[in-house]
Coordinates of N, CA and C in Angstrom, one line a residue:
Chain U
X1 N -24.4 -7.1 30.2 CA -23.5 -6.0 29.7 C -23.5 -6.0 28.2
X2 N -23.4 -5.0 27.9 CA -23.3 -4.7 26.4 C -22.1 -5.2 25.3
X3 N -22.4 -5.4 24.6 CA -20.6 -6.1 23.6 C -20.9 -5.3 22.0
X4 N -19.8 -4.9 21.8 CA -19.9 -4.5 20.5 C -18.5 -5.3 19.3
X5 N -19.0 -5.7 18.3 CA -18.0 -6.9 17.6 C -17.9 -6.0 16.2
X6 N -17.0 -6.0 15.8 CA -16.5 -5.6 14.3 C -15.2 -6.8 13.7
X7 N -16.2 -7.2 13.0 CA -15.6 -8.8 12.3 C -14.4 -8.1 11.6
X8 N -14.9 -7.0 11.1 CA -13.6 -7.1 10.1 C -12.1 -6.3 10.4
X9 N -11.0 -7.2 10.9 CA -9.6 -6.7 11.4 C -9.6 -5.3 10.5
X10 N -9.2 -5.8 8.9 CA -8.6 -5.1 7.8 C -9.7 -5.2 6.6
X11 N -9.6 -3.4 5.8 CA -10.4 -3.6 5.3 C -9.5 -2.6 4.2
X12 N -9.9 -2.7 2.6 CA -9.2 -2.0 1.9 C -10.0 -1.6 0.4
X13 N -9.9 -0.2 0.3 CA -11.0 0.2 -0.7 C -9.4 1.1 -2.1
X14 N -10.5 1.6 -2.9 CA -9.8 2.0 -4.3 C -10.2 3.3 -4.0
X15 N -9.6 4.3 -4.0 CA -9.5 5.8 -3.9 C -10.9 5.7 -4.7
X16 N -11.5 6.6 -4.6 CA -13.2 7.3 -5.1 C -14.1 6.2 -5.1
X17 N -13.8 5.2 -4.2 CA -14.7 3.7 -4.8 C -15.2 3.9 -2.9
X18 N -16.7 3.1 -2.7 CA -17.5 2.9 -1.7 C -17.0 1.8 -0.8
X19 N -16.6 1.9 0.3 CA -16.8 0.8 1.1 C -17.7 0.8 2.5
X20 N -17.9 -0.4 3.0 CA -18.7 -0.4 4.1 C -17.9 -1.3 5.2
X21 N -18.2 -0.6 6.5 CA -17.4 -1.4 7.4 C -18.3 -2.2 8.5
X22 N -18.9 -3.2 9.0 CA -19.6 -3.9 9.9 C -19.7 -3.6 11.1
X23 N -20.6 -3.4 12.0 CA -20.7 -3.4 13.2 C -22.0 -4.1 14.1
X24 N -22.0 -5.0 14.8 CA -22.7 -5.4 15.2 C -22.6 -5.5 17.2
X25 N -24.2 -5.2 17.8 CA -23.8 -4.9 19.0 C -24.8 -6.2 19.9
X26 N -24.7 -6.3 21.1 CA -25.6 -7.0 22.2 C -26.0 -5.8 22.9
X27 N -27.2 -5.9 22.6 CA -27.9 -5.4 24.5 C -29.2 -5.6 24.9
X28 N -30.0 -5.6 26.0 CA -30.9 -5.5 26.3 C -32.2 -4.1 26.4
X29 N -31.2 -3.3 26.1 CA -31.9 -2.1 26.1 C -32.3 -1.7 25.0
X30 N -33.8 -1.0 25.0 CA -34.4 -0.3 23.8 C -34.1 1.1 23.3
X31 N -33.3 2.0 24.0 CA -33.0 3.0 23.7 C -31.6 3.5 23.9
X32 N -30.7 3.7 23.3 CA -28.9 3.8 23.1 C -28.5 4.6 22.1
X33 N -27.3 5.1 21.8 CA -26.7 5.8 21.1 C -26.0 4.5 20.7
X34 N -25.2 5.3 19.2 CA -23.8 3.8 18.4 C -23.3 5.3 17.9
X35 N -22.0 5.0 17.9 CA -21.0 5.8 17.3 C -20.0 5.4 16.4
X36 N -19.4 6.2 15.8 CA -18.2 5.7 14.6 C -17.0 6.6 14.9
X37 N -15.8 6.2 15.5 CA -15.1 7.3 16.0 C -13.7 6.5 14.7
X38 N -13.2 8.1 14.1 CA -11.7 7.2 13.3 C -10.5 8.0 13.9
X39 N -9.4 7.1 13.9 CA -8.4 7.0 14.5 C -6.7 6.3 14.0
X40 N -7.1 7.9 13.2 CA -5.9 8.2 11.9 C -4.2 7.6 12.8
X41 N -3.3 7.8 12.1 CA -2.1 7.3 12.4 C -1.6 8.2 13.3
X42 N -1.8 9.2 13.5 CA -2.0 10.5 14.7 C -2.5 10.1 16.3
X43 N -3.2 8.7 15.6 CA -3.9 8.0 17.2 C -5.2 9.0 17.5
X44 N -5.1 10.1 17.4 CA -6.9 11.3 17.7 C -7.8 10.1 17.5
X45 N -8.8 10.0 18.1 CA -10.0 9.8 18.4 C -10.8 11.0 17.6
X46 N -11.5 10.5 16.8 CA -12.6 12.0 15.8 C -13.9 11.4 15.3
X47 N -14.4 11.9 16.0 CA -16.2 11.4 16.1 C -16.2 11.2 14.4
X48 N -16.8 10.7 13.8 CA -17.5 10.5 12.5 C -18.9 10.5 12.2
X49 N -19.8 10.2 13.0 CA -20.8 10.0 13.1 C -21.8 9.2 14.4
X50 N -23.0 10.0 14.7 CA -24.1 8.7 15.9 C -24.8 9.1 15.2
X51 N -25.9 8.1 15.9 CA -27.1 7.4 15.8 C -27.7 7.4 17.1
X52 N -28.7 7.9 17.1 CA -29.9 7.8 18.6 C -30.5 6.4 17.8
X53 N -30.6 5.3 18.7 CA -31.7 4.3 18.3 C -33.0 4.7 18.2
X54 N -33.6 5.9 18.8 CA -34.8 6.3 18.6 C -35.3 6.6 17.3
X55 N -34.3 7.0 16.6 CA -34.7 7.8 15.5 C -34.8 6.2 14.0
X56 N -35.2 6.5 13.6 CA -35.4 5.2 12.6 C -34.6 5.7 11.5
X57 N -34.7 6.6 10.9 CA -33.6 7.6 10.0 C -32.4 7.3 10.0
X58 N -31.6 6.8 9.2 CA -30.1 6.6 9.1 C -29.6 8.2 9.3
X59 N -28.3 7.6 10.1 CA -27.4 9.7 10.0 C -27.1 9.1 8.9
X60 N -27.2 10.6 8.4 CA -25.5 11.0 7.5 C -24.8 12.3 7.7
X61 N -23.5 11.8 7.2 CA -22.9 13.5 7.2 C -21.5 13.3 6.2
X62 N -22.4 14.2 5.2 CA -21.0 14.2 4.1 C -20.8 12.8 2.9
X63 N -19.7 12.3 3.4 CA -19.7 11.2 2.7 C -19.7 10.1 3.2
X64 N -20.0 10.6 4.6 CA -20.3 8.9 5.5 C -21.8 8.5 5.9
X65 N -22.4 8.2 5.8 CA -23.6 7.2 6.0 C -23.7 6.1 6.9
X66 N -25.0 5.8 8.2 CA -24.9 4.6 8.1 C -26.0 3.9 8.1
X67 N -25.6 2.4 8.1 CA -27.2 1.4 8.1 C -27.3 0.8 9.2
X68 N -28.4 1.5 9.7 CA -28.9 0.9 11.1 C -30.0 0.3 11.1
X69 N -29.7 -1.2 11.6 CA -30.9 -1.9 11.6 C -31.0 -2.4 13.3
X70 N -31.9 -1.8 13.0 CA -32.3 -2.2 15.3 C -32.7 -3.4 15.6
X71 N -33.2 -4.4 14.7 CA -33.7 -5.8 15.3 C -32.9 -6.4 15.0
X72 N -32.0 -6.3 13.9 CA -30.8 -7.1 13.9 C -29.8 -6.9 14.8
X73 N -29.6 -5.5 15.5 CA -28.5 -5.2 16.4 C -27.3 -5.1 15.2
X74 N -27.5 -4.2 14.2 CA -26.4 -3.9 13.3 C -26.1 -2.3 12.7
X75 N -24.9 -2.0 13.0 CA -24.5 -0.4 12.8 C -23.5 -0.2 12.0
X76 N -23.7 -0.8 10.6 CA -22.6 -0.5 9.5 C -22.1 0.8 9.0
X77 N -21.0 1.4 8.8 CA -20.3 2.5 8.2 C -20.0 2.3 6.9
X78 N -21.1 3.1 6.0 CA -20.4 3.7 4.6 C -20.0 4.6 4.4
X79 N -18.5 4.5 3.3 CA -17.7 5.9 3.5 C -18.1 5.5 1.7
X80 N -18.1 7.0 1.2 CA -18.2 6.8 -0.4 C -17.7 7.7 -0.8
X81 N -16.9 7.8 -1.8 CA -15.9 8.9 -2.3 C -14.9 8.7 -1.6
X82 N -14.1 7.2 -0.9 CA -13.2 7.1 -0.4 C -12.2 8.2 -0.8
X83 N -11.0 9.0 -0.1 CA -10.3 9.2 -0.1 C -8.8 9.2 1.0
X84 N -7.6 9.6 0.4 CA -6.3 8.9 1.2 C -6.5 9.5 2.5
X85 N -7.5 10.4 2.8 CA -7.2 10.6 4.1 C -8.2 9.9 4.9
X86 N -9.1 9.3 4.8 CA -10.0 8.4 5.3 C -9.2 7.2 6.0
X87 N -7.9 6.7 5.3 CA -7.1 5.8 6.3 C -6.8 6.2 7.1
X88 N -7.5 4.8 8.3 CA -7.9 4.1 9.2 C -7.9 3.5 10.4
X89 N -7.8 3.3 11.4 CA -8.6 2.9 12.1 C -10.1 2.9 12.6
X90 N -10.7 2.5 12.3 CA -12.6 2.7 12.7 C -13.2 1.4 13.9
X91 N -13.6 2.7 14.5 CA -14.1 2.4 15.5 C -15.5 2.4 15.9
X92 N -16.5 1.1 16.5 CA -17.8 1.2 16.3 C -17.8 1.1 18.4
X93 N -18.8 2.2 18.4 CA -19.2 2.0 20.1 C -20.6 2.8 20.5
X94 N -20.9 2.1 21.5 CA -22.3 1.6 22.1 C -22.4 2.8 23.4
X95 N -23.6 3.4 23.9 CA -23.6 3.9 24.6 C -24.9 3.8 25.2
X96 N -25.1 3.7 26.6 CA -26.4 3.5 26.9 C -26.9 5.0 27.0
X97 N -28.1 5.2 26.6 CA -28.6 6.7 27.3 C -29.3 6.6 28.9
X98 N -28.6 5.7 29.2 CA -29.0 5.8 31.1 C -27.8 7.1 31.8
X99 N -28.3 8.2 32.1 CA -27.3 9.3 32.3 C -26.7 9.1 33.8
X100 N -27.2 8.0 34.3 CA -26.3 7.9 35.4 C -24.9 6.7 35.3
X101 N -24.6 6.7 34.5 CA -23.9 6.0 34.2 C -22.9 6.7 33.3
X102 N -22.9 8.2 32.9 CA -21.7 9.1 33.2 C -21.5 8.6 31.4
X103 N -22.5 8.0 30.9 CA -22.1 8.3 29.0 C -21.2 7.1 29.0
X104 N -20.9 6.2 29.7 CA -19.8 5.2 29.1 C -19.6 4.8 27.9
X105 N -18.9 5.0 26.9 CA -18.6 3.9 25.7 C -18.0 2.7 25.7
X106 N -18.8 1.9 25.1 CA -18.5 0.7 24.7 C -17.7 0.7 23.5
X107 N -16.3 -0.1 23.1 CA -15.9 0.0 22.0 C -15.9 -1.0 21.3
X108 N -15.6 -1.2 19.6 CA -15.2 -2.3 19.4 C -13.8 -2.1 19.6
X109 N -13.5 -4.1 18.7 CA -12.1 -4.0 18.4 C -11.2 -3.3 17.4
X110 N -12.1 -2.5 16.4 CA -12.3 -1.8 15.1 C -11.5 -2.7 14.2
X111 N -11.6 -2.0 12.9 CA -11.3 -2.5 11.4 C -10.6 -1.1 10.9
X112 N -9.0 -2.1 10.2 CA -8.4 -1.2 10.2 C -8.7 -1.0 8.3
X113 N -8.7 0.6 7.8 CA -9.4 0.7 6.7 C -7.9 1.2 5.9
X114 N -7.5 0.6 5.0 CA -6.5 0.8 3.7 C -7.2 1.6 2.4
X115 N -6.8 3.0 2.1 CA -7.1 3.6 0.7 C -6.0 3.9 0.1
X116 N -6.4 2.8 -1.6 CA -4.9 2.6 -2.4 C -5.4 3.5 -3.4
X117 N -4.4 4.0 -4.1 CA -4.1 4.1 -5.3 C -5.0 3.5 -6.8
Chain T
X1 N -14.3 28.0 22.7 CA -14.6 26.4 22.3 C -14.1 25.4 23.6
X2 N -14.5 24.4 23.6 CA -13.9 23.4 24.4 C -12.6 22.7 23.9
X3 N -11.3 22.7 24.4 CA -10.5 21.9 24.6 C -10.0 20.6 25.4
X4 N -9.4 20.1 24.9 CA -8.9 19.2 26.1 C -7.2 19.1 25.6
X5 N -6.6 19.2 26.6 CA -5.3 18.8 27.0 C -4.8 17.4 27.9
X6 N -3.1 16.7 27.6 CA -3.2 15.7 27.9 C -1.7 15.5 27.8
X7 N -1.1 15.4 28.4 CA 0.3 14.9 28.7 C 1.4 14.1 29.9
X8 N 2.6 13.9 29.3 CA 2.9 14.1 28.1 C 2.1 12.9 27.1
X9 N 3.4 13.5 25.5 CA 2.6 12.6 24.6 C 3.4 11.1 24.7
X10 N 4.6 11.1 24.8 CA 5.5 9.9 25.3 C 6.2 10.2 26.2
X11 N 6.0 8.8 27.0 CA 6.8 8.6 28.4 C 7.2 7.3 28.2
X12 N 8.6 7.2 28.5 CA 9.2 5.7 28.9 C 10.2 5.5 30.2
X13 N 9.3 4.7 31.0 CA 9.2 4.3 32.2 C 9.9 3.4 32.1
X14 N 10.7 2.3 33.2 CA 11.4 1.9 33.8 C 9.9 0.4 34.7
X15 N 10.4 -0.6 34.8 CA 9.3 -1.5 35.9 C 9.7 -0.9 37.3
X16 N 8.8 -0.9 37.7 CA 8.5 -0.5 39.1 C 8.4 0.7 39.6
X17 N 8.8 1.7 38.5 CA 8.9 3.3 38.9 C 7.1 3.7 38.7
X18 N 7.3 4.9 39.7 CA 6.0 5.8 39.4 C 5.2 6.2 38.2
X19 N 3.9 6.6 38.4 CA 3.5 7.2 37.3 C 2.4 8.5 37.2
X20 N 2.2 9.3 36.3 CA 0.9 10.3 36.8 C 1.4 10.7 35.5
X21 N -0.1 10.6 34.7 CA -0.4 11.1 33.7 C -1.7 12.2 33.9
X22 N -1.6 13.7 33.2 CA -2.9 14.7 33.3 C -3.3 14.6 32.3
X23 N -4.3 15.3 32.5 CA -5.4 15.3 31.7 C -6.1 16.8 31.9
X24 N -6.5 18.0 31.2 CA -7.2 19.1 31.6 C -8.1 19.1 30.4
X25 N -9.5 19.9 30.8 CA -10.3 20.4 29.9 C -10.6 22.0 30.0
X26 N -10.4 22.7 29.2 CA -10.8 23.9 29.4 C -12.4 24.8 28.5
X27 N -12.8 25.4 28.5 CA -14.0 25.9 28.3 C -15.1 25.3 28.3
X28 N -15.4 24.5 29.1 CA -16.2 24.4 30.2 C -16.6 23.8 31.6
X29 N -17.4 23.1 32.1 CA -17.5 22.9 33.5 C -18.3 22.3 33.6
X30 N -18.0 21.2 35.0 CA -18.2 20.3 35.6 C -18.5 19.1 34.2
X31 N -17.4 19.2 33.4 CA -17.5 17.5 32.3 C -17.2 16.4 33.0
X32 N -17.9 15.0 32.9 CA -17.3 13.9 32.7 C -16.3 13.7 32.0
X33 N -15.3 12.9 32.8 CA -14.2 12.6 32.8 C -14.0 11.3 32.0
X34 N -12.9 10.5 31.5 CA -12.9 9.3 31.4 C -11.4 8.7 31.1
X35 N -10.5 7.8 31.3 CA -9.7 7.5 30.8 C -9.5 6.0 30.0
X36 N -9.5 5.9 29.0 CA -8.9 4.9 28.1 C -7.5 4.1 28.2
X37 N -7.8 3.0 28.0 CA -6.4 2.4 27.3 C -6.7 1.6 26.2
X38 N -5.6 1.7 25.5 CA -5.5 0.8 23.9 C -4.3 0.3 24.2
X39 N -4.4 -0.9 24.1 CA -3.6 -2.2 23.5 C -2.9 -2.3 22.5
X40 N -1.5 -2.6 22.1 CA -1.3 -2.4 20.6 C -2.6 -3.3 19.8
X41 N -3.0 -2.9 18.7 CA -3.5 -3.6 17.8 C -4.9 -4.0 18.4
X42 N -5.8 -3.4 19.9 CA -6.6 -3.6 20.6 C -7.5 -2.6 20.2
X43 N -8.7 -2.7 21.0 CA -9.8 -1.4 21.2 C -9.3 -1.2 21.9
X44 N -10.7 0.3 22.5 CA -9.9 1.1 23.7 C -11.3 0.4 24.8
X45 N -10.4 0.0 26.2 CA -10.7 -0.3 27.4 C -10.7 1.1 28.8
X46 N -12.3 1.1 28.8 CA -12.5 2.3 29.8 C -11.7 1.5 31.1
X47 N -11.1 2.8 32.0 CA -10.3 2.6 33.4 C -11.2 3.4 34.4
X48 N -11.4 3.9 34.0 CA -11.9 5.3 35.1 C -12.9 6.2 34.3
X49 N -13.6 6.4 35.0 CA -14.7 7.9 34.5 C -15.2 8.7 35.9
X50 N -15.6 9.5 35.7 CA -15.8 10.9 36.4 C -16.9 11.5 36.7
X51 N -17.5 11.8 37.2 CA -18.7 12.6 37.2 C -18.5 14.0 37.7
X52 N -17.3 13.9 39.0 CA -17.1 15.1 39.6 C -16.2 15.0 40.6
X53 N -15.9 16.3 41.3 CA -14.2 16.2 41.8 C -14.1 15.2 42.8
X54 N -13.6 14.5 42.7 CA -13.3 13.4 44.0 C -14.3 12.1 43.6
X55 N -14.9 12.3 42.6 CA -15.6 11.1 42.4 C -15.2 10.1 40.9
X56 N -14.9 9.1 41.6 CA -13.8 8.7 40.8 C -14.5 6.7 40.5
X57 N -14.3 6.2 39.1 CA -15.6 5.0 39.3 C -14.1 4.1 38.4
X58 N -14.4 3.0 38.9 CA -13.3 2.0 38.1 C -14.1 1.0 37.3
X59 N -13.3 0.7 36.5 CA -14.4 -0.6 35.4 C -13.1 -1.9 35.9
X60 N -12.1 -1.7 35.7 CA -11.7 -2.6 35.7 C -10.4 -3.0 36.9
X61 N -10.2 -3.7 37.8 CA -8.8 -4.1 38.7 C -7.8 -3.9 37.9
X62 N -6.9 -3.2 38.4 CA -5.5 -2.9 38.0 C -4.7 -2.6 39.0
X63 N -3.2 -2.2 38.5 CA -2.5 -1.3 38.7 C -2.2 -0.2 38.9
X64 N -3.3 0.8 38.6 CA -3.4 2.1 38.4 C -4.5 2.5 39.5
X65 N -4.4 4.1 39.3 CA -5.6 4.5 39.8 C -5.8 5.9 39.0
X66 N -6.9 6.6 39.9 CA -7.3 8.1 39.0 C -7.5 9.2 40.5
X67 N -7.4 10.4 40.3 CA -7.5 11.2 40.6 C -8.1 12.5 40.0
X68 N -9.4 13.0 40.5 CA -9.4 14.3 39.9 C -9.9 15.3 41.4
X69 N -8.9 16.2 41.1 CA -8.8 16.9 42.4 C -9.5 18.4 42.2
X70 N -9.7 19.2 40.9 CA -10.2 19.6 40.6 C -11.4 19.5 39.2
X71 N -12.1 20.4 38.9 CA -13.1 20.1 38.5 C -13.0 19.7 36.8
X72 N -12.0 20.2 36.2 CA -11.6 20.1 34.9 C -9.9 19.3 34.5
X73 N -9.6 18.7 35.9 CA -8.3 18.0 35.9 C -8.4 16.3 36.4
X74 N -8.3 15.4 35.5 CA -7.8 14.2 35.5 C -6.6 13.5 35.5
X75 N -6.6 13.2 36.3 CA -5.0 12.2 36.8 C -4.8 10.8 36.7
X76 N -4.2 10.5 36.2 CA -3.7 8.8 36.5 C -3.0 8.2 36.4
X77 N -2.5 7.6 37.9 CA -1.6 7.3 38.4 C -1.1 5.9 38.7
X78 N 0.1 5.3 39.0 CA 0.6 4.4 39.6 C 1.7 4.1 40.5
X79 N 1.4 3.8 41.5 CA 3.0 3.6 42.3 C 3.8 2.9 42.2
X80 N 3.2 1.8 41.3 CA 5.0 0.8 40.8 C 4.1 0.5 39.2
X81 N 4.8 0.6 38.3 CA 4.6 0.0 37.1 C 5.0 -1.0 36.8
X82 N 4.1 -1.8 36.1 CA 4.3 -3.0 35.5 C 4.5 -3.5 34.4
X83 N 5.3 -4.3 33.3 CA 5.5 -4.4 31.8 C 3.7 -4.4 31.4
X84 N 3.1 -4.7 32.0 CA 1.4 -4.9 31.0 C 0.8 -3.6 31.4
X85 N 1.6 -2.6 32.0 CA 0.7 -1.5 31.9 C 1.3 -1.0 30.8
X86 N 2.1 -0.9 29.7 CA 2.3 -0.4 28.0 C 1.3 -0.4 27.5
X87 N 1.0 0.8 27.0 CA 0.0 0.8 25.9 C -0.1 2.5 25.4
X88 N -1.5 2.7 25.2 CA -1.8 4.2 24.3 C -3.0 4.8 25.6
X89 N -2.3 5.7 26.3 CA -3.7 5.8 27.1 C -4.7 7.4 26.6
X90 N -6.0 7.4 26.6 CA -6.6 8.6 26.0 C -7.2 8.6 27.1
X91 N -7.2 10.2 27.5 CA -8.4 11.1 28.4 C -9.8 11.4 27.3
X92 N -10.7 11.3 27.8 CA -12.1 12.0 27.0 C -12.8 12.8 28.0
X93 N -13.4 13.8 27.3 CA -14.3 14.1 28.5 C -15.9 13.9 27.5
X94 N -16.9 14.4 28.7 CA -18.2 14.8 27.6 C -19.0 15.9 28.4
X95 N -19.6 16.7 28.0 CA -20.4 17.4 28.6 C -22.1 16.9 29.1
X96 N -22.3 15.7 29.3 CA -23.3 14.6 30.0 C -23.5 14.1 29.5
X97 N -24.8 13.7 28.9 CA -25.1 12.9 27.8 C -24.9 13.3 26.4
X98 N -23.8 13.5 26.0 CA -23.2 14.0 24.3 C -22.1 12.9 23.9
X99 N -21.4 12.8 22.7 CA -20.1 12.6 22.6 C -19.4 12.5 22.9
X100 N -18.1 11.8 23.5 CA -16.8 11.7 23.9 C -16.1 12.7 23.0
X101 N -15.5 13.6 23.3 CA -14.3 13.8 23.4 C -12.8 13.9 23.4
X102 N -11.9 13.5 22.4 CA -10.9 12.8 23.1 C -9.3 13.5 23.0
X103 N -8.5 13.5 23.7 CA -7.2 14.2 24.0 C -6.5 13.2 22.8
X104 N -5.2 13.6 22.5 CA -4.2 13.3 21.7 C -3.5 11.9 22.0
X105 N -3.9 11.5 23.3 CA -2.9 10.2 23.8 C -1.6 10.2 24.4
X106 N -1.3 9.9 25.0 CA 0.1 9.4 25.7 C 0.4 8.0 25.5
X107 N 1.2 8.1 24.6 CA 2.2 6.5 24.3 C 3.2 6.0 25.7
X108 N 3.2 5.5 26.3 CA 3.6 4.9 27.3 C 4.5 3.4 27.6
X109 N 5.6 3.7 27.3 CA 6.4 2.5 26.9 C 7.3 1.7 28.8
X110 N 6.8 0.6 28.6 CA 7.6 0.3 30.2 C 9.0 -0.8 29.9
X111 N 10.2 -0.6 30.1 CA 10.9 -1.3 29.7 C 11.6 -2.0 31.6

């Protein structure tokens, strides 16, 4: 079975300053989707960004970026140009692309992200 | 566009009483279904997903169950509630292999 870990509970950046958030996954399979879903104080679930493992190319979009390294099994989230609405909860999740299995996601525990002042 | 709808957004329940939470998607057809729960201060833990009416797939033993009786409506239910079923539950859908989806959440408090 798949597992996806995000070490870091809490995480806290400085209004216009870069941070990165950790994600690291288990699986056996060679081909999967990873996602980054955030989940403002509203509780919404809002995609941020995937990744096809196929593709070797990091996504981006905007001011989020990520760093995908496939033999390490690692799917880190950079946000740059933090801003106060970027606070947080972030979420990293795994998806197999076997379509009989109806898209399941895998989630982490997420890392909760603080933007101060 | 596609929506999804999901209510209510808070319910506070009593132990042992009933439950049925919906779930609808509207603009389009035949989506996978799925229902979440979050734990205070937890990820979210899949319960149920969907592929199509009456087909209904569990991840994990509980208390609860699901129903989808038509093709863009998800239900989930329970006949006696329990203090450990509290939590944040979210419907998602996806249109197959894409993205999740996700509804606003129902806060669900059992006293």
């Amino acid at each position: 079975a798949q597992t996806v870990t995000q070490s870091q509970p809490e995480m806290s950046v400085q209004e216009a300053e870069t941070v990165t958030l950790s994600c690291t996954y288990d699986t056996s399979e060679s081909d999967y989707y990873l996602f980054w879903y955030k989940q403002p104080p509203s509780r919404q679930m809002i995609l941020v960004i995937r990744q096809e493992a196929y593709k070797q190319q990091n996504a981006t979009e905007n001011r989020f970026s990520v760093n995908f390294q496939k033999a390490a099994k690692s799917f880190s989230l950079k946000i740059s140009d933090s801003q106060l609405g970027d606070a947080a909860m972030y979420f990293c999740a795994y998806r197999t692309t076997y379509t009989g299995t109806a898209s399941k996601l895998t989630f982490g525990t997420g890392t909760r992200l603080q933007v101060t002042l | 566009s596609q929506t999804i709808h999901q209510w209510p957004a808070t319910l506070v329940q009593p132990v042992g009483s009933p439950l049925s939470l919906e779930c609808t998607v509207e603009g389009t057809s035949n989506p996978n279904l799925y229902w979440y729960r979050q734990a205070a201060g937890r990820g979210l833990q899949l319960l149920f997903y969907s592929v199509g009416i009456g087909q209904i797939s569990s991840e994990v033993p509980q208390n609860l169950s699901a129903s989808r009786p038509q093709d863009r409506q998800f239900i989930l239910s329970s006949k006696k509630l329990l203090l450990s079923d509290s939590g944040f539950y979210l419907c998602a859908w996806s249109p197959g292999p894409q993205p999740q989806h996700f509804g606003d959440g129902t806060r669900l408090s059992i006293l």
